mmCIF file of C-alpha atoms in Angstrom:
data_model
loop_
_atom_site.group_PDB
_atom_site.id
_atom_site.type_symbol
_atom_site.label_atom_id
_atom_site.label_comp_id
_atom_site.label_asym_id
_atom_site.label_seq_id
_atom_site.Cartn_x
_atom_site.Cartn_y
_atom_site.Cartn_z
ATOM 1 C CA MET A 408 -19.256 -9.724 6.124
ATOM 2 C CA LEU A 409 -16.227 -12.002 5.775
ATOM 3 C CA TYR A 410 -13.948 -8.962 5.970
ATOM 4 C CA GLU A 411 -15.586 -7.788 9.208
ATOM 5 C CA VAL A 412 -15.277 -11.248 10.743
ATOM 6 C CA VAL A 413 -11.641 -11.464 9.815
ATOM 7 C CA LYS A 414 -10.940 -7.974 11.081
ATOM 8 C CA PHE A 415 -12.705 -8.706 14.345
ATOM 9 C CA ALA A 416 -10.547 -11.790 14.803
ATOM 10 C CA SER A 417 -7.243 -10.400 13.475
ATOM 11 C CA ALA A 418 -7.161 -6.879 14.951
ATOM 12 C CA PRO A 419 -6.467 -8.050 18.532
ATOM 13 C CA LEU A 420 -3.747 -10.416 17.309
ATOM 14 C CA ALA A 421 -2.148 -7.645 15.203
ATOM 15 C CA HIS A 422 -2.159 -5.292 18.233
ATOM 16 C CA ALA A 423 -0.706 -7.949 20.509
ATOM 17 C CA MET A 424 2.001 -9.012 18.076
ATOM 18 C CA CYS A 425 2.953 -5.642 16.661
ATOM 19 C CA ARG A 426 2.246 -3.216 19.597
ATOM 20 C CA PRO A 427 1.591 -0.520 16.890
ATOM 21 C CA HIS A 428 2.144 3.145 17.435
ATOM 22 C CA ILE A 429 -0.374 4.909 15.154
ATOM 23 C CA SER A 430 -0.433 8.636 14.538
ATOM 24 C CA GLY A 431 -2.583 10.630 12.169
ATOM 25 C CA ALA A 432 -5.524 8.199 12.290
ATOM 26 C CA ALA A 433 -7.832 11.209 12.435
ATOM 27 C CA HIS A 434 -6.872 12.027 8.875
ATOM 28 C CA VAL A 435 -8.740 8.943 7.652
ATOM 29 C CA PRO A 436 -12.211 10.148 6.694
ATOM 30 C CA ARG A 437 -15.110 8.502 8.554
ATOM 31 C CA THR A 438 -17.040 8.309 5.302
ATOM 32 C CA GLY A 439 -16.308 8.829 1.640
ATOM 33 C CA PRO A 440 -13.402 7.773 -0.596
ATOM 34 C CA ALA A 441 -9.671 8.108 0.008
ATOM 35 C CA ILE A 442 -6.495 6.536 -1.305
ATOM 36 C CA LEU A 443 -3.956 5.345 1.238
ATOM 37 C CA ALA A 444 -0.495 5.470 -0.432
ATOM 38 C CA ALA A 445 1.997 3.663 1.739
ATOM 39 C CA ASN A 446 5.684 2.770 1.593
ATOM 40 C CA HIS A 447 6.343 -0.970 1.389
ATOM 41 C CA LEU A 448 8.630 -2.887 3.732
ATOM 42 C CA SER A 449 6.952 -6.226 4.323
ATOM 43 C CA ILE A 450 4.592 -8.592 2.468
ATOM 44 C CA LEU A 451 2.245 -8.199 5.409
ATOM 45 C CA ASP A 452 1.892 -4.443 4.935
ATOM 46 C CA SER A 453 -1.290 -4.908 2.925
ATOM 47 C CA PHE A 454 -2.752 -6.933 5.769
ATOM 48 C CA LEU A 455 -1.534 -5.018 8.851
ATOM 49 C CA LEU A 456 -2.702 -1.574 7.793
ATOM 50 C CA PRO A 457 -6.282 -2.593 7.133
ATOM 51 C CA ALA A 458 -6.330 -4.700 10.331
ATOM 52 C CA LEU A 459 -5.291 -1.715 12.457
ATOM 53 C CA LEU A 460 -7.549 0.971 10.919
ATOM 54 C CA PRO A 461 -11.230 1.350 11.788
ATOM 55 C CA ARG A 462 -12.550 1.420 8.198
ATOM 56 C CA HIS A 463 -12.549 -1.260 5.569
ATOM 57 C CA VAL A 464 -9.526 -0.805 3.315
ATOM 58 C CA THR A 465 -9.013 -2.787 0.098
ATOM 59 C CA PHE A 466 -5.327 -3.126 -0.859
ATOM 60 C CA THR A 467 -3.536 -4.326 -3.902
ATOM 61 C CA ALA A 468 -1.091 -7.216 -3.632
ATOM 62 C CA LYS A 469 1.056 -8.849 -6.333
ATOM 63 C CA ASN A 470 0.071 -12.353 -7.458
ATOM 64 C CA GLU A 471 3.228 -13.756 -5.840
ATOM 65 C CA TYR A 472 1.933 -12.778 -2.385
ATOM 66 C CA PHE A 473 -1.086 -15.091 -2.968
ATOM 67 C CA SER A 474 0.857 -18.057 -4.320
ATOM 68 C CA GLY A 475 4.509 -17.743 -3.259
ATOM 69 C CA ASN A 476 4.148 -17.758 0.539
ATOM 70 C CA PRO A 477 1.338 -19.715 2.285
ATOM 71 C CA VAL A 478 1.304 -17.293 5.217
ATOM 72 C CA SER A 479 0.989 -14.148 3.078
ATOM 73 C CA GLY A 480 -1.464 -15.851 0.764
ATOM 74 C CA PHE A 481 -3.693 -16.759 3.631
ATOM 75 C CA PHE A 482 -3.707 -13.178 4.947
ATOM 76 C CA MET A 483 -4.113 -11.600 1.549
ATOM 77 C CA ARG A 484 -7.237 -13.681 0.761
ATOM 78 C CA LEU A 485 -8.778 -13.144 4.181
ATOM 79 C CA GLY A 486 -8.122 -9.412 3.945
ATOM 80 C CA GLY A 487 -9.811 -9.119 0.518
ATOM 81 C CA SER A 488 -6.705 -7.782 -1.280
ATOM 82 C CA LEU A 489 -6.868 -7.294 -5.052
ATOM 83 C CA PRO A 490 -4.243 -9.414 -6.861
ATOM 84 C CA ILE A 491 -2.238 -7.731 -9.571
ATOM 85 C CA ASP A 492 -0.045 -9.204 -12.298
ATOM 86 C CA ARG A 493 2.800 -6.740 -12.494
ATOM 87 C CA GLU A 494 3.935 -8.163 -15.772
ATOM 88 C CA SER A 495 0.681 -7.506 -17.606
ATOM 89 C CA ALA A 496 -0.268 -3.950 -18.508
ATOM 90 C CA HIS A 497 -3.758 -5.103 -19.238
ATOM 91 C CA ALA A 498 -4.144 -6.747 -15.845
ATOM 92 C CA ALA A 499 -2.699 -3.684 -14.082
ATOM 93 C CA GLN A 500 -5.210 -1.411 -15.810
ATOM 94 C CA ALA A 501 -8.053 -3.809 -14.927
ATOM 95 C CA MET A 502 -7.019 -3.582 -11.305
ATOM 96 C CA LEU A 503 -6.886 0.212 -11.452
ATOM 97 C CA ASP A 504 -10.394 0.247 -13.017
ATOM 98 C CA GLU A 505 -11.650 -1.937 -10.193
ATOM 99 C CA ALA A 506 -9.974 0.365 -7.689
ATOM 100 C CA ALA A 507 -11.585 3.400 -9.282
ATOM 101 C CA ALA A 508 -14.967 1.762 -8.951
ATOM 102 C CA LEU A 509 -14.355 1.197 -5.265
ATOM 103 C CA LEU A 510 -13.444 4.803 -4.762
ATOM 104 C CA GLU A 511 -16.460 6.025 -6.676
ATOM 105 C CA ARG A 512 -18.590 3.950 -4.281
ATOM 106 C CA GLY A 513 -17.082 5.907 -1.395
ATOM 107 C CA GLU A 514 -14.665 3.236 -0.180
ATOM 108 C CA LEU A 515 -11.034 3.316 0.981
ATOM 109 C CA PHE A 516 -8.358 1.936 -1.314
ATOM 110 C CA GLY A 517 -4.768 1.194 -0.348
ATOM 111 C CA ILE A 518 -1.777 1.020 -2.683
ATOM 112 C CA HIS A 519 2.005 0.763 -2.474
ATOM 113 C CA PRO A 520 3.235 3.126 -5.178
ATOM 114 C CA GLU A 521 6.706 1.537 -5.179
ATOM 115 C CA GLY A 522 5.027 -1.591 -6.599
ATOM 116 C CA THR A 523 7.162 -4.028 -4.670
ATOM 117 C CA ARG A 524 8.872 -4.289 -1.311
ATOM 118 C CA SER A 525 11.891 -2.104 -0.674
ATOM 119 C CA PRO A 526 14.962 -4.394 -0.914
ATOM 120 C CA ASP A 527 16.965 -2.375 1.609
ATOM 121 C CA GLY A 528 14.636 -0.154 3.629
ATOM 122 C CA ARG A 529 15.020 2.828 1.352
ATOM 123 C CA LEU A 530 12.102 4.503 -0.476
ATOM 124 C CA TYR A 531 12.065 3.959 -4.250
ATOM 125 C CA ARG A 532 10.429 5.798 -7.144
ATOM 126 C CA GLY A 533 6.657 5.475 -7.328
ATOM 127 C CA LYS A 534 4.763 4.039 -10.148
ATOM 128 C CA ILE A 535 2.091 6.290 -11.706
ATOM 129 C CA GLY A 536 -1.022 4.163 -11.001
ATOM 130 C CA VAL A 537 -1.649 6.004 -7.760
ATOM 131 C CA ALA A 538 -1.743 9.322 -9.660
ATOM 132 C CA TRP A 539 -4.028 7.877 -12.337
ATOM 133 C CA LEU A 540 -6.486 6.931 -9.570
ATOM 134 C CA ALA A 541 -6.271 10.307 -7.814
ATOM 135 C CA LEU A 542 -6.766 12.311 -10.980
ATOM 136 C CA LYS A 543 -9.409 10.004 -12.404
ATOM 137 C CA THR A 544 -11.614 9.913 -9.301
ATOM 138 C CA GLY A 545 -10.727 13.087 -7.436
ATOM 139 C CA ALA A 546 -10.285 11.123 -4.234
ATOM 140 C CA PRO A 547 -7.830 12.545 -1.719
ATOM 141 C CA VAL A 548 -4.556 10.784 -1.134
ATOM 142 C CA LEU A 549 -3.370 10.042 2.385
ATOM 143 C CA PRO A 550 0.405 9.471 2.489
ATOM 144 C CA VAL A 551 1.266 6.643 4.891
ATOM 145 C CA ALA A 552 4.656 5.794 6.433
ATOM 146 C CA LEU A 553 5.110 2.290 7.845
ATOM 147 C CA SER A 554 8.041 1.293 9.958
ATOM 148 C CA GLY A 555 9.175 -1.914 11.574
ATOM 149 C CA THR A 556 6.815 -4.147 9.517
ATOM 150 C CA GLU A 557 9.791 -5.895 7.875
ATOM 151 C CA LYS A 558 10.686 -7.241 11.310
ATOM 152 C CA VAL A 559 7.274 -9.015 11.666
ATOM 153 C CA LEU A 560 7.865 -11.181 8.644
ATOM 154 C CA PRO A 561 11.434 -10.765 7.342
ATOM 155 C CA ALA A 562 12.173 -11.610 3.752
ATOM 156 C CA GLY A 563 12.457 -15.371 3.365
ATOM 157 C CA SER A 564 10.621 -16.125 6.641
ATOM 158 C CA LYS A 565 7.312 -17.984 6.758
ATOM 159 C CA VAL A 566 6.396 -17.493 10.394
ATOM 160 C CA PRO A 567 5.536 -13.992 11.721
ATOM 161 C CA ARG A 568 7.272 -12.838 14.895
ATOM 162 C CA PRO A 569 6.506 -10.138 17.452
ATOM 163 C CA ALA A 570 7.913 -6.700 16.585
ATOM 164 C CA ARG A 571 6.821 -3.159 17.285
ATOM 165 C CA ILE A 572 5.637 -1.241 14.226
ATOM 166 C CA GLY A 573 4.711 2.349 13.486
ATOM 167 C CA ILE A 574 2.063 3.813 11.254
ATOM 168 C CA THR A 575 1.994 7.528 10.421
ATOM 169 C CA ILE A 576 -0.781 8.912 8.332
ATOM 170 C CA GLY A 577 -0.404 12.339 6.760
ATOM 171 C CA GLU A 578 -2.940 14.999 5.909
ATOM 172 C CA PRO A 579 -5.045 14.404 2.790
ATOM 173 C CA LEU A 580 -3.608 15.644 -0.463
ATOM 174 C CA ARG A 581 -5.725 16.690 -3.414
ATOM 175 C CA PHE A 582 -4.462 17.071 -6.971
ATOM 176 C CA SER A 583 -5.530 18.689 -10.160
ATOM 177 C CA GLY A 584 -4.569 17.537 -13.622
ATOM 178 C CA ASP A 585 -5.508 15.202 -16.430
ATOM 179 C CA HIS A 586 -5.283 11.465 -15.673
ATOM 180 C CA THR A 587 -4.649 10.784 -19.389
ATOM 181 C CA LYS A 588 -1.469 12.896 -19.490
ATOM 182 C CA ALA A 589 1.778 11.221 -18.589
ATOM 183 C CA GLN A 590 3.289 14.501 -17.354
ATOM 184 C CA ASP A 591 0.478 15.062 -14.893
ATOM 185 C CA ARG A 592 0.644 11.483 -13.683
ATOM 186 C CA ARG A 593 4.417 11.644 -13.068
ATOM 187 C CA ARG A 594 4.170 15.020 -11.266
ATOM 188 C CA VAL A 595 1.435 13.823 -8.923
ATOM 189 C CA THR A 596 3.190 10.548 -8.208
ATOM 190 C CA ASP A 597 6.426 12.330 -7.311
ATOM 191 C CA GLU A 598 4.521 14.678 -5.028
ATOM 192 C CA ILE A 599 2.965 11.670 -3.241
ATOM 193 C CA MET A 600 6.324 9.932 -2.813
ATOM 194 C CA SER A 601 7.805 13.194 -1.453
ATOM 195 C CA ALA A 602 4.996 13.309 1.145
ATOM 196 C CA ILE A 603 5.620 9.685 2.129
ATOM 197 C CA GLN A 604 9.348 10.343 2.435
ATOM 198 C CA ALA A 605 8.707 13.357 4.628
ATOM 199 C CA LEU A 606 6.743 11.095 7.035
ATOM 200 C CA SER A 607 9.017 8.042 6.895
ATOM 201 C CA GLY A 608 12.441 9.741 6.930
ATOM 202 C CA GLN A 609 13.668 7.076 4.462
ATOM 203 C CA GLU A 610 16.448 7.777 2.024
ATOM 204 C CA TYR A 611 14.904 8.266 -1.443
ATOM 205 C CA VAL A 612 16.126 6.417 -4.467
ATOM 206 C CA PRO A 613 15.072 7.870 -7.820
ATOM 207 C CA THR A 614 14.747 4.494 -9.597
ATOM 208 C CA TYR A 615 12.170 1.723 -9.434
ATOM 209 C CA ALA A 616 12.598 -0.878 -6.759
ATOM 210 C CA ALA A 617 11.825 -3.652 -9.301
ATOM 211 C CA SER A 618 14.695 -2.392 -11.583
ATOM 212 C CA PHE A 619 17.050 -2.291 -8.599
ATOM 213 C CA LYS A 620 16.164 -5.848 -7.650
ATOM 214 C CA ALA A 621 16.539 -7.115 -11.220
ATOM 215 C CA SER A 622 19.936 -5.506 -11.668
ATOM 216 C CA ASN A 623 21.149 -7.003 -8.369
ATOM 217 C CA GLY A 624 19.665 -10.513 -8.893
ATOM 218 C CA MET A 625 17.060 -10.047 -6.154
ATOM 219 C CA SER A 626 13.467 -11.198 -6.143
#
């Protein structure tokens, strides 16, 4: 109920502030489970996408989004995002288990396979959690390309600003394989990232965004 109230109040604001251009919305199933796998340009991505789609979408968001920025923390809590401790393998698996339970109940789950915001607008290597979910649950994966969201709340800013954004949702992808096998998880993740890149047109970087940030002293 809280999610619906927040969505009712926030959707008009998101439309007015972001003037979104959305294509491929028909690929989102009216019922049943699906995984929305999106690129990651802004800390508000996990709020804007659910606000602008008709169905309830539960997203993951790193702990820092809840505690580091009061604006993002406010939106993450209102949007019902699942916090994730990226430094704890146990916490990450617990989040994936919770996401799998959501999918098995027929809900939509959103995830940013890059694991953290792109530091420079390029698309970075995906982490294998998205593949684990797809192979474990059998849910289809919808690749999603976001654009312009980094202009709504630029890195270091605390106040959102008007900026036009784009959302492109690709056709559902289904995968076969064993979720317990690392080779299958890597293969599926790479296929998902390739589908996102085809929609977004971003330059692809075959390394993790977190590693790039760490090696360049970025947060």
